[in-house]
């Protein structure tokens, strides 16, 4: 073929949108000396199409913007499996986790995790003679003593605990505590011809406080000063009834008492959560209903409800701040007596401290919230248009409401499995019989060191699979939003009856390797950060100020890196759902597309996410405020801040089921919009009507900012 003919072909490929007949005539005229047969002409056309595909492929790999392609109509139906090697590694890792669970079952004694043990490591409420240890017949049967009572709440080395039949309900803690400090102990003494079961010191000065009988065996019976307690998870915890009516200065022993009873305080908090479990479930379900109603209202009144949500978020923040201030003031008035007799650990003093911290946290949040609102007031108007478009998708694809719940159920099942395996691993070990000259017959539990280190493997698997499940949901949702955007049919009828399942199946069939790759990167980042935080926790007392700042900077850097990688991964999954890229190819295209439109990304994407975050604050704030008011009226709840905090966390998570849907929709729609603008500018675009009105204005502003 002549050079003139070659130029004709290049001219034809360069101007694909020109009239095809004119291009063909031009080529035929230029090739009048050599007329090709029908077969050679067909081969030439095939060769031309292959060159165009190669050119298009090269264009996809280039850093420049997407070029117009008349054959592009959204999600590519024909694709191949991506990142298969990583999928194989992921499956091998999961097989290793199952093998670890099977091995730990053969080595575990989980009863040591939930049954209380006394100072000799004997199980309360259990016949210890049945333990599989040497000389087990020398160990006592404690089946009739299921509760654990600390009879020596003092400094380290003197704390003692016994298994008892029932928890004492009378007595003063201050007497028991002071008695321990002067090495006071009641024995099987007889004073005046009768057995004395009263608290007394070394001079046998009788007190009116009743003693508590603790028989260790048939021949040795001891008596200790009792204090009022209540049963919490089979542990005897001190109550406010153990406080005296007159003040006693115990400030010298505050640190000792806090060290010895910190576990009791934690168990009391768990008990409050258990007592309020049905209220917590009700308020969590209510927050789910509120989130669902909030999504429906956004569907029909996006502009009004976005601004209404902003104002309500202001109101809820102010309400919680005022509530914390009022509670802080009331409880600090009672702090004197409470501090004197409880050493800062009984509920009222703890509530006062918590409300004081919460008050200043709320003040800081109110200031930051106000500044952000003033700065982004104009930008919120733009995000309203994006939210309107995403709301349309929810109206036409109603299964989107159900799919996130399915993902959360998968996550919940996975977490239950992880917790169960962790309990089995933590309980893996062997009890050993030991005789101590000071204590007597006792049991020492030797943990399995191999499983102790393999628990690191288990923890990393927890991070990896958790991120994988979350990313799987994101890719499935991205496929639905992309299919909706690149669809010229207003009703989107050819998307199918259940497009979510179609997108989910496509992700499972073709892109599990890409999901495993992206989730592995995030899991490694999380794991390194958690390791640094663990080392910081273990060495905080030995670190210098300089080292502490270095460690904090490292933690901050890894948190920022994790957020950046998560954002890139999310946009990568969107492009994978559209084009069928592998993971690193998708990351490359996503990063370049974002950097070419950085102004739009900052002004639209982030503002939309922040608007949805305000909805979560409003929903969780309402649930928390109402629950706190109810918990304050419950007599069986002491640390009512704890169950209220649980309500806040759960309601914030549950409300995120729907708000994260919108966040994913905003990210997907905006990425599709950016590609549509680059690929189809000057041609027929897929852009919805809500965005066309400000495309040109936004483009002019972006060009001006880039030039400056």
XYZ file of C-alpha atoms in Angstrom:
708
model
C 0.000 0.000 0.000
C 1.342 3.467 -0.941
C 2.398 6.106 1.564
C -0.614 8.123 0.533
C -2.819 5.203 1.515
C -1.080 4.923 4.874
C -1.717 8.611 5.513
C -5.332 8.007 4.637
C -5.602 5.269 7.218
C -3.993 7.450 9.891
C -6.361 10.247 8.984
C -9.271 7.829 9.334
C -8.171 6.719 12.836
C -7.533 10.266 13.974
C -10.981 11.462 12.954
C -13.189 8.518 13.929
C -16.188 10.774 14.389
C -16.077 11.971 10.713
C -18.257 10.425 8.073
C -17.103 6.853 7.348
C -18.086 6.799 3.650
C -15.938 9.837 2.846
C -12.926 8.227 4.489
C -13.432 5.000 2.546
C -13.754 6.898 -0.775
C -10.552 8.774 -0.044
C -8.699 5.528 0.644
C -10.065 3.877 -2.523
C -9.056 6.882 -4.681
C -5.569 6.880 -3.245
C -5.220 3.137 -3.963
C -6.428 3.221 -7.602
C -3.267 1.487 -8.820
C -3.834 -1.572 -6.635
C -7.421 -2.578 -5.908
C -7.639 -5.045 -3.051
C -9.948 -8.027 -3.188
C -12.836 -8.424 -0.754
C -10.779 -10.840 1.305
C -7.774 -8.488 1.510
C -10.059 -5.564 2.307
C -11.625 -7.563 5.167
C -8.143 -8.389 6.504
C -7.205 -4.718 6.276
C -10.272 -3.741 8.301
C -9.440 -6.327 10.971
C -5.860 -5.081 11.086
C -7.135 -1.528 11.458
C -9.416 -2.495 14.364
C -6.569 -4.302 16.092
C -4.379 -1.218 15.756
C -7.163 0.912 17.190
C -7.487 -1.441 20.165
C -3.738 -1.323 20.740
C -3.850 2.451 20.496
C -6.709 2.537 22.976
C -4.796 0.206 25.303
C -1.739 2.424 25.123
C -3.927 5.403 25.833
C -5.307 3.698 28.947
C -1.781 3.159 30.238
C -0.743 6.723 29.546
C -0.819 9.440 32.146
C -2.865 11.776 29.963
C -6.628 12.130 30.258
C -9.085 9.583 28.885
C -9.894 9.989 25.175
C -13.254 9.663 23.525
C -14.329 6.085 22.800
C -17.731 5.562 21.128
C -17.728 1.902 22.212
C -17.455 2.707 25.915
C -20.775 2.312 27.747
C -19.775 1.834 31.372
C -18.943 -1.421 33.143
C -17.100 -3.824 30.839
C -19.123 -7.083 30.592
C -16.238 -9.237 29.341
C -13.305 -9.445 31.746
C -10.806 -11.912 33.184
C -9.682 -12.895 36.677
C -7.222 -10.464 38.224
C -4.341 -10.940 40.697
C -4.753 -14.725 40.842
C -1.437 -15.293 42.644
C -2.543 -13.149 45.571
C -5.835 -15.038 45.737
C -3.891 -18.302 46.116
C -1.805 -16.775 48.922
C -4.972 -15.531 50.608
C -6.552 -18.998 50.538
C -3.387 -20.577 51.948
C -3.419 -18.023 54.766
C -7.050 -18.851 55.592
C -6.198 -22.552 55.664
C -3.449 -21.732 58.156
C -5.946 -19.942 60.403
C -8.238 -22.975 60.387
C -5.292 -25.243 61.237
C -4.353 -22.918 64.108
C -7.883 -23.156 65.500
C -7.864 -26.951 65.267
C -4.515 -27.179 67.067
C -5.540 -24.757 69.821
C -8.657 -26.842 70.555
C -6.435 -29.752 71.558
C -4.458 -27.575 74.002
C -7.106 -25.300 75.510
C -8.694 -25.194 78.977
C -11.242 -22.393 78.491
C -12.795 -22.810 81.952
C -9.827 -20.886 83.373
C -11.024 -17.842 81.427
C -14.552 -17.490 82.796
C -14.475 -19.297 86.179
C -13.021 -17.145 89.005
C -9.869 -18.458 90.707
C -8.605 -17.671 94.201
C -5.083 -16.699 95.240
C -4.007 -20.348 94.859
C -5.392 -20.603 91.296
C -8.126 -22.962 92.489
C -11.381 -22.825 90.544
C -14.395 -21.521 92.475
C -17.523 -23.666 92.219
C -15.507 -26.590 90.884
C -14.137 -29.843 92.309
C -10.412 -29.153 91.930
C -9.558 -32.755 92.804
C -10.766 -33.624 89.292
C -8.120 -31.454 87.634
C -5.710 -33.372 85.426
C -2.626 -32.617 87.535
C -0.301 -34.596 89.775
C -1.519 -35.020 93.363
C -4.949 -33.699 92.381
C -6.480 -35.585 95.324
C -4.823 -33.055 97.661
C -6.802 -30.183 96.135
C -10.112 -29.148 97.770
C -13.626 -29.482 96.403
C -15.080 -25.957 96.061
C -18.346 -26.802 94.333
C -20.331 -25.135 97.145
C -18.295 -21.894 96.928
C -18.906 -20.311 93.509
C -18.098 -16.672 94.424
C -14.739 -14.919 94.761
C -14.155 -12.479 97.649
C -11.071 -10.271 98.123
C -10.396 -10.313 101.867
C -7.144 -8.344 101.744
C -7.700 -5.280 99.507
C -4.322 -3.654 100.082
C -0.861 -3.245 98.657
C 0.726 -5.776 96.352
C 1.886 -8.897 98.113
C -0.977 -8.797 100.613
C -3.975 -9.124 98.312
C -5.793 -12.387 98.993
C -8.944 -13.834 97.538
C -11.047 -16.823 98.550
C -13.913 -18.800 97.111
C -16.991 -18.266 99.308
C -20.566 -19.543 99.454
C -22.122 -16.074 99.313
C -20.976 -12.476 99.120
C -21.102 -10.461 102.382
C -23.795 -7.785 102.475
C -22.715 -5.812 105.574
C -19.566 -4.271 106.956
C -17.466 -1.171 106.279
C -14.726 -1.121 103.711
C -12.612 1.446 105.593
C -12.299 -0.870 108.622
C -11.318 -3.813 106.451
C -8.801 -1.698 104.559
C -7.217 -0.168 107.691
C -7.172 -3.545 109.395
C -5.106 -4.923 106.550
C -2.620 -2.057 106.788
C -1.852 -2.862 110.444
C -1.633 -6.568 109.631
C -4.901 -7.323 111.356
C -6.490 -10.699 110.896
C -9.153 -12.544 112.849
C -8.362 -16.093 113.859
C -10.239 -18.884 115.513
C -9.714 -17.232 118.892
C -11.801 -17.643 121.996
C -12.203 -14.542 124.176
C -14.264 -14.766 127.358
C -15.062 -18.387 126.734
C -16.774 -17.814 123.390
C -15.479 -17.818 119.866
C -14.855 -14.207 118.803
C -15.949 -13.282 115.298
C -15.442 -9.527 115.632
C -12.861 -7.269 113.998
C -10.028 -6.472 116.445
C -6.406 -5.347 116.301
C -3.287 -6.940 117.751
C -4.200 -5.664 121.223
C -7.473 -7.543 121.001
C -9.429 -4.296 121.094
C -12.897 -5.361 120.084
C -14.692 -3.511 117.302
C -18.356 -3.632 116.390
C -17.630 -4.595 112.814
C -18.611 -8.196 112.069
C -15.878 -10.539 110.947
C -16.117 -12.785 107.916
C -15.447 -16.483 108.330
C -13.277 -18.039 105.620
C -12.470 -21.700 106.230
C -9.550 -22.880 104.115
C -9.922 -26.458 105.307
C -11.403 -28.348 108.217
C -8.511 -27.611 110.580
C -7.712 -23.971 109.739
C -10.466 -21.400 110.100
C -9.691 -17.690 109.676
C -11.797 -14.577 110.068
C -11.400 -11.338 108.116
C -13.062 -7.950 108.365
C -16.014 -7.893 106.003
C -17.405 -5.087 103.862
C -20.681 -4.832 101.970
C -20.509 -6.288 98.467
C -22.689 -7.419 95.603
C -22.234 -10.277 93.172
C -20.929 -9.278 89.727
C -20.006 -12.089 87.333
C -19.442 -14.360 90.353
C -17.134 -11.788 91.955
C -17.946 -9.951 95.214
C -17.655 -6.230 94.446
C -17.736 -3.450 97.096
C -20.847 -1.252 97.106
C -21.611 2.229 98.408
C -23.181 0.611 101.515
C -19.632 -0.122 102.667
C -18.945 3.620 103.137
C -18.916 5.028 106.707
C -21.049 7.974 107.783
C -18.037 10.004 108.962
C -15.074 11.015 106.847
C -11.812 9.108 107.166
C -8.617 10.308 105.521
C -7.432 7.483 103.323
C -5.498 9.549 100.800
C -2.222 7.810 101.680
C -3.637 4.519 100.489
C -5.411 5.734 97.362
C -2.771 4.446 94.966
C -2.646 1.046 96.678
C -6.402 0.663 96.544
C -6.636 1.676 92.906
C -4.031 -0.894 91.934
C -5.766 -3.698 93.791
C -9.356 -2.941 92.740
C -8.982 -1.712 89.151
C -10.171 -5.092 87.897
C -13.221 -4.876 90.163
C -14.137 -1.482 88.727
C -13.852 -2.893 85.221
C -16.074 -5.831 86.107
C -18.638 -3.479 87.644
C -18.701 -1.536 84.377
C -19.274 -4.789 82.485
C -22.060 -5.615 84.913
C -23.740 -2.270 84.172
C -23.528 -3.037 80.470
C -25.088 -6.440 81.116
C -27.904 -4.934 83.210
C -28.632 -2.396 80.478
C -28.316 -4.847 77.589
C -31.961 -4.633 76.510
C -31.949 -0.839 76.634
C -28.734 -0.827 74.603
C -30.330 -3.133 72.026
C -33.454 -0.951 71.843
C -31.508 2.283 71.355
C -29.255 0.632 68.770
C -32.304 -0.548 66.819
C -33.829 2.922 67.176
C -30.699 4.491 65.677
C -31.011 2.085 62.740
C -34.611 3.209 62.206
C -33.562 6.867 62.468
C -30.848 6.303 59.867
C -33.337 4.626 57.522
C -35.791 7.521 57.922
C -32.956 9.974 57.357
C -32.063 8.264 54.054
C -35.697 8.346 52.892
C -35.976 12.047 53.701
C -32.784 12.702 51.742
C -34.394 10.970 48.779
C -37.176 13.549 48.504
C -35.899 16.668 50.283
C -32.125 16.543 49.953
C -31.441 20.292 50.109
C -33.792 21.001 52.989
C -32.756 18.003 55.030
C -29.019 18.541 54.577
C -29.325 22.022 56.059
C -31.760 20.777 58.660
C -29.247 18.080 59.633
C -26.525 20.701 60.022
C -28.697 22.779 62.357
C -29.786 19.716 64.335
C -26.166 18.645 64.695
C -25.461 22.076 66.188
C -28.422 21.683 68.546
C -27.474 18.164 69.648
C -23.861 19.196 70.255
C -25.008 22.144 72.359
C -27.469 19.942 74.267
C -24.832 17.341 75.126
C -22.398 20.087 76.164
C -24.988 21.636 78.487
C -25.917 18.225 79.886
C -22.282 17.374 80.629
C -21.783 20.748 82.308
C -24.850 20.285 84.503
C -23.901 16.759 85.527
C -20.289 17.808 86.132
C -21.390 20.608 88.466
C -23.830 18.435 90.415
C -21.435 15.578 90.981
C -18.444 17.690 91.940
C -20.520 19.053 94.817
C -20.666 15.501 96.169
C -17.023 14.697 95.404
C -15.547 15.469 98.851
C -17.128 12.680 100.801
C -17.014 10.272 97.870
C -13.292 10.849 97.339
C -12.555 10.341 101.028
C -14.197 6.963 101.335
C -13.988 5.486 97.861
C -10.533 6.672 96.841
C -11.902 7.928 93.534
C -13.274 4.617 92.300
C -16.923 4.506 93.347
C -19.446 5.445 90.711
C -20.411 8.994 91.676
C -16.847 10.290 91.758
C -16.018 8.454 88.548
C -19.095 9.934 86.867
C -18.006 13.425 87.962
C -14.560 12.967 86.425
C -15.989 11.538 83.213
C -18.476 14.403 82.833
C -15.703 16.935 83.434
C -13.614 15.434 80.627
C -16.638 15.108 78.344
C -17.580 18.736 78.943
C -14.239 20.065 77.689
C -14.224 17.609 74.800
C -17.660 18.898 73.784
C -16.456 22.509 74.031
C -13.521 21.743 71.723
C -15.826 19.912 69.304
C -18.299 22.823 69.230
C -15.530 25.271 68.326
C -14.079 23.062 65.578
C -17.556 22.276 64.255
C -18.444 25.967 63.999
C -15.209 26.865 62.179
C -15.630 24.026 59.679
C -19.224 25.027 59.020
C -18.291 28.671 58.355
C -15.502 27.641 55.989
C -17.562 25.098 54.018
C -20.940 26.797 54.003
C -20.866 27.544 50.265
C -19.437 24.144 49.390
C -22.295 22.317 51.085
C -24.650 23.664 48.424
C -22.661 21.821 45.749
C -22.680 18.562 47.683
C -26.481 18.732 47.791
C -26.588 18.086 44.025
C -24.393 15.010 44.386
C -26.597 13.719 47.203
C -29.686 14.208 45.027
C -28.156 12.016 42.321
C -27.179 9.307 44.788
C -30.700 9.457 46.218
C -32.068 8.696 42.761
C -30.005 5.522 42.658
C -31.496 4.398 45.969
C -34.961 5.091 44.622
C -34.406 2.933 41.530
C -32.191 0.214 43.100
C -33.968 -0.512 46.368
C -31.851 -3.580 47.149
C -29.035 -1.190 48.042
C -30.706 -0.756 51.440
C -30.388 -4.464 52.214
C -26.921 -5.231 50.881
C -24.885 -3.378 53.566
C -26.736 -5.311 56.265
C -25.566 -8.506 54.570
C -21.965 -7.258 54.669
C -22.284 -6.355 58.342
C -23.685 -9.801 59.092
C -20.645 -11.344 57.400
C -18.397 -9.078 59.458
C -20.258 -9.948 62.656
C -19.920 -13.692 61.993
C -16.217 -13.241 61.311
C -15.681 -11.280 64.535
C -17.560 -13.911 66.556
C -15.286 -16.554 65.076
C -12.190 -14.475 65.839
C -13.251 -13.863 69.459
C -14.060 -17.536 69.955
C -10.701 -18.654 68.582
C -8.921 -15.998 70.667
C -10.588 -17.363 73.816
C -9.507 -20.880 72.907
C -5.928 -19.724 72.211
C -5.728 -17.656 75.388
C -6.926 -20.629 77.441
C -4.385 -23.004 75.900
C -2.058 -24.378 78.540
C -1.555 -26.975 81.235
C -2.346 -26.758 84.990
C 0.523 -27.939 87.211
C 0.359 -28.921 90.911
C 2.737 -26.922 93.153
C 3.358 -26.947 96.892
C 4.361 -23.616 98.428
C 5.616 -23.506 102.028
C 3.776 -20.220 102.668
C 0.579 -20.932 100.758
C 0.305 -24.711 100.666
C -1.163 -26.775 97.853
C -1.819 -24.663 94.768
C -2.054 -24.820 90.992
C 0.049 -22.932 88.474
C -1.250 -22.535 84.950
C 1.500 -22.715 82.318
C 0.388 -21.219 79.017
C 1.355 -22.735 75.683
C 4.217 -20.563 74.408
C 3.854 -21.745 70.812
C 0.219 -20.639 70.656
C 1.160 -17.433 72.432
C 3.286 -16.396 69.455
C 0.908 -17.895 66.893
C -1.765 -15.550 68.241
C 0.071 -12.833 66.278
C -0.756 -14.788 63.116
C -4.375 -14.986 64.259
C -4.526 -11.237 64.912
C -3.089 -10.378 61.497
C -5.631 -12.687 59.878
C -8.375 -10.859 61.741
C -7.196 -7.553 60.249
C -6.747 -8.924 56.732
C -10.113 -10.667 56.404
C -11.981 -7.790 58.090
C -10.623 -5.335 55.527
C -11.300 -7.867 52.745
C -14.993 -8.173 53.673
C -15.360 -4.394 53.835
C -13.629 -3.941 50.460
C -15.807 -6.633 48.892
C -18.884 -4.632 49.821
C -17.347 -1.450 48.419
C -16.545 -3.019 45.052
C -20.041 -4.507 44.752
C -21.625 -1.130 45.481
C -19.250 0.633 43.086
C -20.368 -1.664 40.282
C -24.016 -0.727 40.856
C -23.402 3.023 40.939
C -21.166 2.869 37.854
C -23.751 0.835 35.927
C -26.397 3.403 36.854
C -24.269 6.390 35.845
C -23.186 5.075 32.427
C -26.739 4.330 31.369
C -28.690 6.572 29.021
C -32.008 4.931 29.817
C -33.714 7.209 32.391
C -35.439 4.213 33.982
C -32.308 2.004 33.962
C -34.441 -1.018 33.082
C -31.671 -3.144 31.530
C -29.639 -3.112 34.773
C -31.522 -6.228 35.852
C -33.854 -7.033 38.701
C -31.147 -7.260 41.359
C -28.081 -5.363 40.078
C -26.417 -5.581 43.501
C -26.199 -9.362 43.278
C -24.879 -9.127 39.723
C -22.138 -6.734 40.804
C -21.393 -8.804 43.918
C -21.100 -11.990 41.857
C -18.814 -10.259 39.353
C -16.524 -9.137 42.185
C -16.411 -12.665 43.642
C -15.794 -14.314 40.287
C -13.170 -12.028 38.781
C -11.635 -9.725 41.383
C -11.118 -11.559 44.691
C -7.372 -11.470 44.010
C -7.458 -7.693 43.648
C -9.482 -7.408 46.849
C -6.971 -9.627 48.656
C -4.113 -7.418 47.433
C -5.715 -4.160 48.521
C -6.850 -5.517 51.876
C -3.369 -6.963 52.538
C -1.775 -3.537 52.102
C -4.206 -1.942 54.551
C -3.824 -4.851 56.995
C -0.024 -4.503 56.990
C -0.331 -0.780 57.669
C -2.766 -1.408 60.525
C -0.608 -4.192 61.963
C 2.532 -2.038 62.058
C 0.623 0.773 63.764
C -0.837 -1.577 66.379
C 2.620 -3.039 67.050
C 4.023 0.441 67.658
C 1.124 1.273 69.969
C 1.652 -1.990 71.874
C 5.364 -1.280 72.329
C 4.498 2.239 73.454
C 2.066 0.879 76.041
C 4.568 -1.611 77.431
C 7.487 0.830 77.616
C 5.747 4.103 78.447
C 7.347 4.337 81.905
C 10.865 3.743 80.559
C 10.656 6.094 77.569
C 12.244 9.515 77.517
C 10.313 12.551 76.326
C 12.108 12.500 72.967
C 11.326 8.820 72.378
C 7.674 9.379 73.303
C 7.362 12.123 70.695
C 9.066 9.962 68.063
C 6.671 7.091 68.759
C 3.655 9.394 68.630
C 4.831 10.827 65.319
C 5.228 7.314 63.900
C 1.715 6.381 64.997
C 0.330 9.571 63.462
C 2.196 8.951 60.196
C 0.865 5.412 59.899
C -2.670 6.609 60.613
C -2.391 9.186 57.837
C -0.855 6.608 55.499
C -3.681 4.204 56.259
C -6.338 6.806 55.463
C -4.574 7.728 52.221
C -4.279 4.092 51.141
C -7.926 3.453 52.006
C -8.992 6.362 49.826
C -6.854 5.196 46.892
C -8.110 1.628 47.324
C -11.738 2.741 47.283
C -11.305 4.652 44.033
C -9.251 1.777 42.648
C -12.137 -0.617 43.324
C -14.498 1.741 41.511
C -12.345 1.658 38.366
C -11.902 -2.117 38.680
C -15.686 -2.479 38.832
C -15.956 -0.392 35.645
C -12.996 -1.518 33.512
C -11.869 -4.845 35.033
C -8.335 -3.632 35.804
C -5.980 -5.523 38.072
C -5.250 -3.918 41.430
C -2.101 -1.926 40.673
C -3.381 -0.833 37.268
C -6.568 0.396 38.929
C -4.580 2.253 41.601
C -2.480 3.947 38.933
C -5.489 5.134 36.933
C -7.394 6.188 40.060
C -4.474 8.198 41.416
C -3.880 9.943 38.082
C -7.574 10.700 37.592
C -7.785 12.220 41.071
C -4.640 14.331 40.643
C -5.918 15.679 37.324
C -9.118 16.797 39.086
C -7.765 17.588 42.540
C -9.794 20.783 42.996
C -13.076 19.036 42.276
C -12.150 16.154 44.573
C -11.414 18.414 47.523
C -14.475 20.613 47.119
C -17.095 17.976 46.348
C -16.056 14.577 47.647
C -14.872 15.583 51.087
C -17.700 18.042 51.694
C -20.260 15.388 50.811
C -18.693 12.928 53.246
C -18.629 15.579 55.959
C -22.314 16.328 55.412
C -23.116 12.661 55.905
C -20.899 12.578 58.985
C -23.125 15.256 60.492
C -26.060 12.906 59.997
C -24.257 10.221 61.983
C -23.492 12.721 64.745
C -27.143 13.731 64.913
C -28.473 10.152 64.996
C -25.968 8.848 67.554
C -26.259 12.032 69.632
C -30.033 11.701 69.950
C -29.782 8.022 70.929
C -27.027 8.739 73.479
C -28.766 11.705 75.111
C -32.032 9.799 75.598
C -30.256 6.670 76.856
C -28.193 8.674 79.349
C -31.347 10.218 80.776
C -32.935 6.773 81.226
C -29.804 5.131 82.671
C -29.595 7.851 85.329
C -32.988 6.697 86.626
C -31.959 3.030 86.890
C -30.896 1.972 90.388
C -29.077 -1.170 89.224
C -26.679 0.871 87.048
C -23.811 2.664 88.822
C -21.460 3.712 86.007
C -24.271 4.844 83.695
C -21.753 6.700 81.540
C -20.429 3.300 80.430
C -23.651 1.874 78.886
C -24.389 5.332 77.438
C -20.975 5.277 75.770
C -21.771 1.819 74.403
C -25.029 3.193 72.973
C -23.112 6.025 71.300
C -20.561 3.677 69.730
C -23.170 1.174 68.528
C -25.539 3.849 67.210
C -22.637 5.547 65.423
C -21.676 2.236 63.807
C -25.247 1.275 62.930
C -26.052 4.677 61.444
C -22.922 4.245 59.367
C -24.564 1.272 57.638
C -26.597 3.738 55.572
C -24.399 6.835 55.613
C -21.439 4.806 54.338
C -23.703 3.750 51.488
C -24.057 7.380 50.567
C -20.325 7.963 50.976
C -19.606 5.122 48.571
C -22.258 6.463 46.216
C -20.746 9.944 46.270
C -17.238 8.608 45.603
C -18.461 6.329 42.804
C -20.625 8.961 41.145
C -17.915 11.575 41.345
C -15.231 9.301 39.879
C -17.603 8.318 37.060
C -18.353 11.995 36.536
C -14.655 12.874 36.252
C -14.023 10.101 33.718
C -17.144 11.114 31.798
C -15.930 14.709 31.575
C -12.515 13.643 30.285
C -13.667 10.912 27.923
C -16.812 12.464 26.463
C -16.112 16.197 26.599
C -17.385 17.662 23.346
C -19.607 14.621 22.773
C -22.763 13.255 24.297
C -22.145 12.841 28.025
C -23.803 10.653 30.645
C -23.793 13.452 33.241
C -27.145 13.832 35.087
C -29.046 17.086 34.782
C -28.220 18.101 38.371
C -24.512 18.441 37.511
C -24.607 19.916 34.015
C -25.572 23.367 35.257
C -22.246 23.985 36.961
C -19.791 21.886 34.898
C -18.487 24.812 32.868
C -18.315 27.163 35.837
C -16.420 24.608 37.911
C -14.048 23.941 35.027
C -13.251 27.646 34.659
C -12.553 27.975 38.378
C -10.348 24.873 38.284
C -8.326 26.223 35.356
C -7.820 29.561 37.091
C -6.606 27.874 40.286
C -4.257 25.562 38.360
C -2.759 28.502 36.461
C -2.248 30.474 39.665
